[in-house]
Amino acid sequence: MKKLPDNLHLDTLAVHVAAAKSQFGENSEALFLTSGYVQPDAETAARRFAGDEEGYTYSRLGNPTVTSLELRLAALEGAEAAIATSTGMSAILLMCMGLLKSGDHVICSHSMFGSTIKLIGTEFAKFGVQCSFVSQTNVIEWKEAIRPNTRLLFAETPTNPLTDVCDIRALADIAHNAGALLAVDNCFCTPALQKPIQLGADLIVHSGTKHLDGQGRVMAGALCGTQKLMDEVLLPVMRSAGMTLSPFNAWVVLKGLETLGIRMEAQSERALQMARWLESQSQVARVYYPGLQSHAQHELAMAQQSGKGGAVLSFEVRAASPEEARRRAFHVLDSVNTMALCTNLGDVKSLVSHPASTSHGRLTEAQRKLAGIGQGLIRLSVGLEHVDDLKADLARCLASIS
Ligand SMILES: *Cc1c(COP(=O)(O)O)cnc(C)c1O
């Protein structure tokens, strides 16, 4: 393959960066659906297993299709390297296994993805890892939570479902002054809108299941960071622990990345139109979307996210009590016909969900209240349908609330 010029834009990298082509010269990246690799001779096999020579040996340790995805995602994020994993959660598991040991301390926001809170706050607590949960938006709380044994700050921005935004650059400074690393879960924005490494983050976490695939087909995840961090800290864990991405899923996400830029742009534009429209509806009490002027961190979000709000918004159905709010939200969720009732996000199909009874259903009512997730809250992941059809659908659902 010809060498790509430097300084290419994301849209160009997204269709061209990949591992070397096979001897057949295929133009679309091949799917290498194989678990093992035939070794040319025993001496070569020995050198490859010893790490003295490059070459594939076994797909838990490496696969050309997975390599293509890793190279492409790293290029989009502006990172030196990436490791693909079987799911977003297994990427977080790998990061924690690689970076943390008993006695270490982590700081996370208490509005992180629910499974992340469980994994670090409950599962890793069993191995003696301490975790402080702080406010998503208050930088002072992050600073005050620093301890001598703080090893990692882990942020997610914007958050699910209320789209709270945190200041990546400020958190990177706090982490680095304390000798810790900053990891950012870039699931909601993707590199098409937000590049955490440029803002000072050390590691990026992805759920490839969401926008990177973009069509709701496969589970996948990834970590992006420096080559040194990958080679010395994360790859050795990956090889032993085996949270490997299947070549088939890697191929699907690799193809998904080719349309990432235009999807994120089109879905953000539709989401902004939906958010503005919802704000003007009498049956809607409040809309949460970083692209709206009414969003508490609107300016920070626009500076950090390439001027775009992303595809996900939430809105609260107006009601007099939590019971009425739940009934009304359920009415809307059961009445839509251009959107699917589905807790996934980042699909080209618009998806609606009720966080209080699904993704945040395991929280206590008090925890939900603290997180600001009411019974009338509906999350909407905006897809690629025509925005007039989505508006007409929701207008009909809202008008028929009794
Ligand atoms: C979905 C999600 C994850 C977990 O990813 P999986 O692929 O479902 O394991 C992590 N972080 C965020 C923000 C997510 O939305």
Coordinates of C-alpha atoms and ligand atoms in Angstrom, one line a residue:
M1 CA 0.0 0.0 0.0
K2 CA 1.2 3.5 -0.7
K3 CA 2.2 5.5 2.4
L4 CA -0.5 7.9 3.5
P5 CA 0.5 11.6 3.7
D6 CA 0.7 13.3 7.1
N7 CA -2.0 15.5 8.6
L8 CA -5.0 13.9 6.9
H9 CA -8.5 14.7 8.2
L10 CA -10.5 12.2 10.2
D11 CA -12.8 11.4 7.2
T12 CA -9.8 10.4 5.1
L13 CA -8.1 8.4 7.9
A14 CA -11.5 6.6 8.6
V15 CA -11.6 5.0 5.1
H16 CA -7.8 4.4 4.5
V17 CA -5.9 3.5 7.6
A18 CA -5.6 -0.3 7.9
A19 CA -3.1 -3.1 8.2
A20 CA -1.2 -4.1 5.0
K21 CA -3.3 -5.8 2.3
S22 CA -2.9 -9.5 1.6
Q23 CA -1.2 -10.8 -1.5
F24 CA -4.5 -10.6 -3.3
G25 CA -4.6 -6.8 -3.2
E26 CA -8.2 -6.6 -1.9
N27 CA -9.4 -3.0 -1.8
S28 CA -11.9 -3.5 1.0
E29 CA -10.2 -4.8 4.2
A30 CA -10.3 -8.6 4.4
L31 CA -12.0 -10.5 7.2
F32 CA -9.4 -13.0 8.6
L33 CA -11.7 -15.4 10.4
T34 CA -9.0 -17.7 11.8
S35 CA -8.0 -18.6 15.3
G36 CA -4.5 -19.8 14.4
Y37 CA -1.7 -19.1 11.8
V38 CA 0.5 -21.6 10.0
Q39 CA 4.1 -20.9 10.9
P40 CA 6.6 -21.1 8.0
D41 CA 9.1 -23.1 10.1
A42 CA 9.8 -24.0 13.7
E43 CA 12.6 -21.5 14.1
T44 CA 10.3 -18.6 12.9
A45 CA 7.6 -19.9 15.3
A46 CA 10.0 -19.8 18.2
R47 CA 11.1 -16.3 17.4
R48 CA 7.5 -15.1 17.0
F49 CA 6.5 -16.6 20.3
A50 CA 9.5 -15.1 22.0
G51 CA 8.5 -11.7 20.7
D52 CA 11.8 -11.4 18.7
E53 CA 10.0 -11.3 15.3
E54 CA 6.7 -9.8 14.2
G55 CA 4.1 -12.3 13.0
Y56 CA 0.7 -13.7 13.9
T57 CA 0.5 -16.8 16.0
Y58 CA -2.9 -17.1 17.7
S59 CA -5.9 -14.8 17.5
R60 CA -6.1 -14.2 21.2
L61 CA -2.7 -12.4 20.8
G62 CA -3.4 -10.7 17.5
N63 CA -5.4 -10.9 14.2
P64 CA -4.9 -8.8 11.0
T65 CA -8.6 -7.7 11.0
V66 CA -8.4 -6.6 14.6
T67 CA -5.1 -4.9 13.9
S68 CA -6.8 -2.9 11.1
L69 CA -9.4 -1.7 13.5
E70 CA -6.8 -0.8 16.2
L71 CA -4.7 1.2 13.7
R72 CA -7.7 3.0 12.3
L73 CA -9.2 3.9 15.7
A74 CA -5.8 5.1 17.0
A75 CA -5.4 7.3 13.9
L76 CA -8.9 8.8 14.4
E77 CA -8.2 9.5 18.1
G78 CA -4.7 10.9 17.4
A79 CA -3.3 8.2 19.7
E80 CA -0.1 6.3 19.1
A81 CA -1.8 2.9 19.6
A82 CA -5.1 1.1 20.4
I83 CA -6.1 -2.3 21.7
A84 CA -9.5 -3.6 20.7
T85 CA -11.5 -5.6 23.2
S86 CA -14.7 -7.8 23.2
T87 CA -16.9 -5.1 24.8
G88 CA -16.7 -1.6 26.2
M89 CA -16.8 -3.1 29.7
S90 CA -13.9 -5.4 28.9
A91 CA -11.9 -2.4 27.8
I92 CA -12.5 -0.9 31.2
L93 CA -11.7 -4.2 32.9
L94 CA -8.4 -4.3 31.0
M95 CA -7.6 -0.8 31.9
C96 CA -8.2 -1.4 35.6
M97 CA -6.3 -4.7 35.6
G98 CA -3.4 -3.1 33.9
L99 CA -3.1 0.1 35.9
L100 CA -4.4 -0.7 39.4
K101 CA -3.2 -2.9 42.3
S102 CA -4.5 -3.4 45.8
G103 CA -4.2 -0.2 47.8
D104 CA -4.5 2.1 44.8
H105 CA -7.2 4.8 44.6
V106 CA -9.4 5.9 41.7
I107 CA -11.6 8.9 41.2
C108 CA -14.7 8.7 39.0
S109 CA -17.8 10.9 38.6
H110 CA -20.9 9.4 40.2
S111 CA -22.8 9.8 37.0
M112 CA -20.5 7.4 35.1
F113 CA -22.1 4.5 33.1
G114 CA -23.8 2.2 35.7
S115 CA -21.7 -0.9 34.9
T116 CA -18.5 1.1 35.3
I117 CA -19.6 2.2 38.8
K118 CA -20.3 -1.4 39.6
L119 CA -17.0 -2.7 38.2
I120 CA -14.8 -0.2 39.9
G121 CA -16.8 0.5 43.0
T122 CA -17.9 -3.1 43.8
E123 CA -15.8 -5.7 41.9
F124 CA -12.4 -4.0 42.2
A125 CA -13.2 -3.0 45.8
K126 CA -12.9 -6.8 46.5
F127 CA -9.3 -6.6 45.4
G128 CA -8.6 -3.6 47.6
V129 CA -8.9 -0.8 45.1
Q130 CA -10.4 2.3 46.6
C131 CA -12.7 4.5 44.6
S132 CA -14.1 8.0 45.3
F133 CA -17.2 9.1 43.4
V134 CA -17.4 12.9 42.8
S135 CA -19.5 15.5 41.0
Q136 CA -19.3 15.3 37.2
T137 CA -19.1 19.1 36.8
N138 CA -17.4 20.4 39.9
V139 CA -13.6 20.4 39.3
I140 CA -12.9 21.3 42.9
E141 CA -14.4 18.0 44.1
W142 CA -12.1 16.1 41.8
K143 CA -9.1 18.0 43.2
E144 CA -10.1 17.6 46.8
A145 CA -10.6 13.8 46.3
I146 CA -6.9 13.3 45.4
R147 CA -5.0 11.1 47.8
P148 CA -1.3 10.1 47.9
N149 CA -2.3 6.7 46.4
T150 CA -4.5 8.1 43.6
R151 CA -3.5 6.4 40.4
L152 CA -6.3 7.1 38.0
L153 CA -9.0 9.7 37.3
F154 CA -11.7 8.3 35.1
A155 CA -14.2 10.6 33.4
E156 CA -17.0 10.2 30.9
T157 CA -18.4 13.2 29.0
P158 CA -21.1 13.9 28.2
T159 CA -22.8 11.5 30.6
N160 CA -25.6 9.1 30.1
P161 CA -28.5 10.1 30.2
L162 CA -28.4 13.7 31.4
T163 CA -25.5 14.8 29.1
D164 CA -23.5 16.5 31.9
V165 CA -20.1 17.7 30.6
C166 CA -16.8 17.7 32.4
D167 CA -13.7 19.8 31.6
I168 CA -11.2 17.3 30.2
R169 CA -8.3 19.7 30.2
A170 CA -8.9 20.7 33.9
L171 CA -9.1 17.0 35.0
A172 CA -5.9 16.2 33.0
D173 CA -4.0 18.9 34.9
I174 CA -5.3 17.6 38.3
A175 CA -4.4 14.1 37.4
H176 CA -0.9 15.0 36.2
N177 CA -0.1 17.2 39.2
A178 CA -0.9 14.2 41.4
G179 CA 1.2 11.8 39.3
A180 CA -2.0 10.0 38.2
L181 CA -3.4 9.3 34.7
L182 CA -6.6 10.6 33.2
A183 CA -8.8 8.2 31.3
V184 CA -11.8 9.4 29.3
D185 CA -14.8 7.3 28.1
N186 CA -15.3 8.9 24.7
C187 CA -18.4 6.7 23.8
F188 CA -20.9 9.6 23.4
C189 CA -18.8 11.9 21.3
T190 CA -16.4 9.6 19.4
P191 CA -13.2 11.1 17.9
A192 CA -15.5 12.7 15.2
L193 CA -16.5 15.3 17.8
Q194 CA -14.0 15.1 20.7
K195 CA -10.3 14.1 20.9
P196 CA -9.5 13.6 24.6
I197 CA -5.8 13.0 24.0
Q198 CA -5.4 16.5 22.4
L199 CA -7.0 17.8 25.6
G200 CA -4.5 16.1 27.8
A201 CA -6.1 12.7 28.6
D202 CA -3.7 9.7 28.8
L203 CA -6.1 6.9 27.9
I204 CA -9.4 6.7 25.9
V205 CA -12.0 4.1 26.5
H206 CA -14.5 3.1 23.9
S207 CA -17.6 1.0 23.7
G208 CA -17.4 0.1 20.0
T209 CA -20.9 -1.3 20.4
K210 CA -22.3 2.3 20.1
H211 CA -21.4 4.9 17.5
L212 CA -18.2 3.2 16.2
D213 CA -20.2 0.3 14.8
G214 CA -23.1 2.7 14.4
Q215 CA -25.7 0.3 13.2
G216 CA -26.4 -1.7 16.3
R217 CA -24.9 -5.0 15.1
V218 CA -22.0 -6.1 17.3
M219 CA -20.4 -5.7 20.7
A220 CA -16.9 -4.3 20.8
G221 CA -14.6 -2.0 22.8
A222 CA -11.2 -0.4 22.7
L223 CA -8.5 1.5 24.6
C224 CA -6.3 4.1 23.0
G225 CA -3.1 5.7 24.4
T226 CA 0.7 5.7 24.0
Q227 CA 2.5 2.8 22.5
K228 CA 4.5 2.4 25.7
L229 CA 1.4 2.1 27.9
M230 CA -0.1 -0.4 25.5
D231 CA 3.1 -2.5 25.1
E232 CA 4.3 -2.5 28.7
V233 CA 1.1 -2.3 30.8
L234 CA -2.0 -3.3 28.8
L235 CA -1.0 -5.8 26.2
P236 CA 0.6 -8.3 28.6
V237 CA -2.7 -8.3 30.6
M238 CA -4.7 -8.7 27.4
R239 CA -2.7 -11.7 26.3
S240 CA -3.2 -13.5 29.6
A241 CA -6.8 -12.4 30.3
G242 CA -8.1 -12.8 26.8
M243 CA -10.8 -10.1 26.5
T244 CA -10.0 -10.3 22.8
L245 CA -12.3 -8.9 20.1
S246 CA -13.5 -11.4 17.5
P247 CA -12.2 -10.8 14.0
F248 CA -15.8 -10.7 12.7
N249 CA -16.9 -8.0 15.1
A250 CA -13.6 -6.1 14.4
W251 CA -14.5 -6.2 10.7
V252 CA -18.0 -4.9 11.3
V253 CA -16.7 -2.0 13.4
L254 CA -13.9 -1.3 11.0
K255 CA -16.5 -0.8 8.2
G256 CA -18.6 1.3 10.6
L257 CA -15.7 3.7 11.2
E258 CA -15.7 4.5 7.5
T259 CA -19.0 6.5 7.9
L260 CA -18.3 7.8 11.5
G261 CA -17.7 11.4 10.5
I262 CA -20.8 11.9 8.4
R263 CA -23.0 9.9 10.8
M264 CA -21.9 11.9 13.8
E265 CA -22.5 15.2 11.9
A266 CA -25.9 14.2 10.6
Q267 CA -27.1 12.6 13.9
S268 CA -25.9 15.7 15.9
E269 CA -27.7 18.0 13.5
R270 CA -30.9 16.0 13.9
A271 CA -30.5 15.7 17.6
L272 CA -30.1 19.5 17.9
Q273 CA -33.3 20.0 15.9
M274 CA -35.2 17.5 18.0
A275 CA -33.9 19.1 21.2
R276 CA -34.9 22.6 20.1
W277 CA -38.3 21.3 19.1
L278 CA -38.9 19.4 22.3
E279 CA -38.0 22.5 24.4
S280 CA -40.9 24.3 22.8
Q281 CA -43.5 21.5 23.6
S282 CA -45.9 22.3 26.4
Q283 CA -45.9 18.6 27.6
V284 CA -42.1 18.6 28.0
A285 CA -40.8 20.0 31.3
R286 CA -37.1 20.0 30.5
V287 CA -34.6 19.0 27.8
Y288 CA -31.0 17.9 28.4
Y289 CA -28.7 18.4 25.4
P290 CA -25.2 20.0 25.3
G291 CA -26.1 21.8 22.0
L292 CA -28.9 23.8 23.7
Q293 CA -28.1 27.3 25.1
S294 CA -30.1 26.2 28.2
H295 CA -27.5 23.4 28.9
A296 CA -25.5 24.2 32.1
Q297 CA -22.1 23.6 30.4
H298 CA -23.1 24.6 26.9
E299 CA -20.0 26.7 26.2
L300 CA -17.6 24.1 27.5
A301 CA -19.3 21.4 25.5
M302 CA -19.2 23.4 22.3
A303 CA -15.5 24.2 22.8
Q304 CA -14.6 20.6 23.7
Q305 CA -16.9 18.8 21.2
S306 CA -16.2 20.5 17.9
G307 CA -19.3 22.7 18.3
K308 CA -21.6 19.7 18.2
G309 CA -23.9 18.2 20.9
G310 CA -23.8 14.5 19.8
A311 CA -26.7 12.2 19.0
V312 CA -28.1 11.6 22.5
L313 CA -30.6 13.8 24.4
S314 CA -33.0 13.4 27.3
F315 CA -36.3 15.0 28.1
E316 CA -38.7 15.1 31.0
V317 CA -42.4 14.7 30.4
R318 CA -44.3 17.2 32.5
A319 CA -46.4 15.7 35.3
A320 CA -47.7 16.5 38.8
S321 CA -46.2 13.4 40.6
P322 CA -43.6 10.7 40.0
E323 CA -46.4 8.2 39.4
E324 CA -48.0 10.4 36.8
A325 CA -44.6 11.1 35.2
R326 CA -43.9 7.4 34.9
R327 CA -47.3 6.7 33.4
R328 CA -46.9 9.5 30.9
A329 CA -43.3 8.5 29.9
F330 CA -44.4 4.9 29.5
H331 CA -47.3 6.1 27.2
V332 CA -44.8 7.9 25.0
L333 CA -42.4 4.9 24.9
D334 CA -45.3 2.5 24.0
S335 CA -46.7 4.8 21.4
V336 CA -43.7 5.8 19.2
N337 CA -43.5 4.0 15.9
T338 CA -40.4 5.5 14.2
M339 CA -38.2 4.9 17.2
A340 CA -37.4 1.6 18.9
L341 CA -37.8 1.0 22.7
C342 CA -34.2 -0.2 23.2
T343 CA -31.5 0.7 25.8
N344 CA -28.7 0.7 23.2
L345 CA -27.5 4.0 21.7
G346 CA -25.5 5.3 18.8
D347 CA -27.5 3.4 16.1
V348 CA -28.7 4.9 12.8
K349 CA -32.2 3.9 14.1
S350 CA -33.5 6.2 16.7
L351 CA -33.9 4.6 20.1
V352 CA -35.9 5.6 23.2
S353 CA -35.5 4.3 26.7
H354 CA -36.7 5.0 30.3
P355 CA -33.5 5.3 32.4
A356 CA -35.3 5.1 35.8
S357 CA -36.6 1.6 35.2
T358 CA -33.8 0.2 32.9
S359 CA -30.2 1.4 32.8
H360 CA -30.6 3.1 36.2
G361 CA -33.2 0.7 37.6
R362 CA -30.8 -1.0 40.0
L363 CA -30.1 2.3 41.8
T364 CA -32.2 3.2 44.9
E365 CA -34.7 6.0 44.6
A366 CA -32.3 8.3 46.6
Q367 CA -29.4 7.5 44.3
R368 CA -31.6 8.2 41.3
K369 CA -32.7 11.5 42.8
L370 CA -29.0 12.4 43.4
A371 CA -28.3 11.6 39.8
G372 CA -31.3 13.7 38.7
I373 CA -33.0 10.8 36.9
G374 CA -36.8 11.2 37.4
Q375 CA -39.7 8.9 36.5
G376 CA -40.6 11.2 33.6
L377 CA -37.2 11.1 31.9
I378 CA -36.9 9.7 28.4
R379 CA -33.6 9.2 26.7
L380 CA -33.6 9.6 22.9
S381 CA -30.6 8.5 20.8
V382 CA -31.3 10.2 17.5
G383 CA -30.6 8.2 14.3
L384 CA -30.7 9.0 10.7
E385 CA -34.5 9.1 10.1
H386 CA -35.9 12.4 8.6
V387 CA -36.3 14.8 11.5
D388 CA -39.8 15.7 10.4
D389 CA -40.9 12.1 10.8
L390 CA -39.4 11.9 14.3
K391 CA -41.1 15.2 15.3
A392 CA -44.5 14.1 13.9
D393 CA -44.2 10.8 15.8
L394 CA -43.4 12.4 19.1
A395 CA -46.0 15.2 18.6
R396 CA -48.6 12.5 18.2
C397 CA -47.4 10.7 21.3
L398 CA -47.2 13.8 23.5
A399 CA -50.7 15.0 22.3
S400 CA -52.3 11.8 23.3
I401 CA -51.1 11.9 26.9
S402 CA -54.1 11.8 29.1
Ligands
LIG1 C1 -22.3 1.1 26.6 C2 -21.3 1.9 27.4 C3 -20.2 1.2 27.9 C4 -20.1 -0.3 27.9 O1 -19.9 -0.8 26.7 P1 -20.4 -2.3 26.2 O2 -19.9 -2.4 24.8 O3 -21.8 -2.3 26.4 O4 -19.7 -3.2 27.2 C5 -19.3 2.0 28.6 N1 -19.4 3.4 28.7 C6 -20.5 4.0 28.1 C7 -20.6 5.5 28.2 C8 -21.5 3.3 27.4 O5 -22.5 3.9 26.9

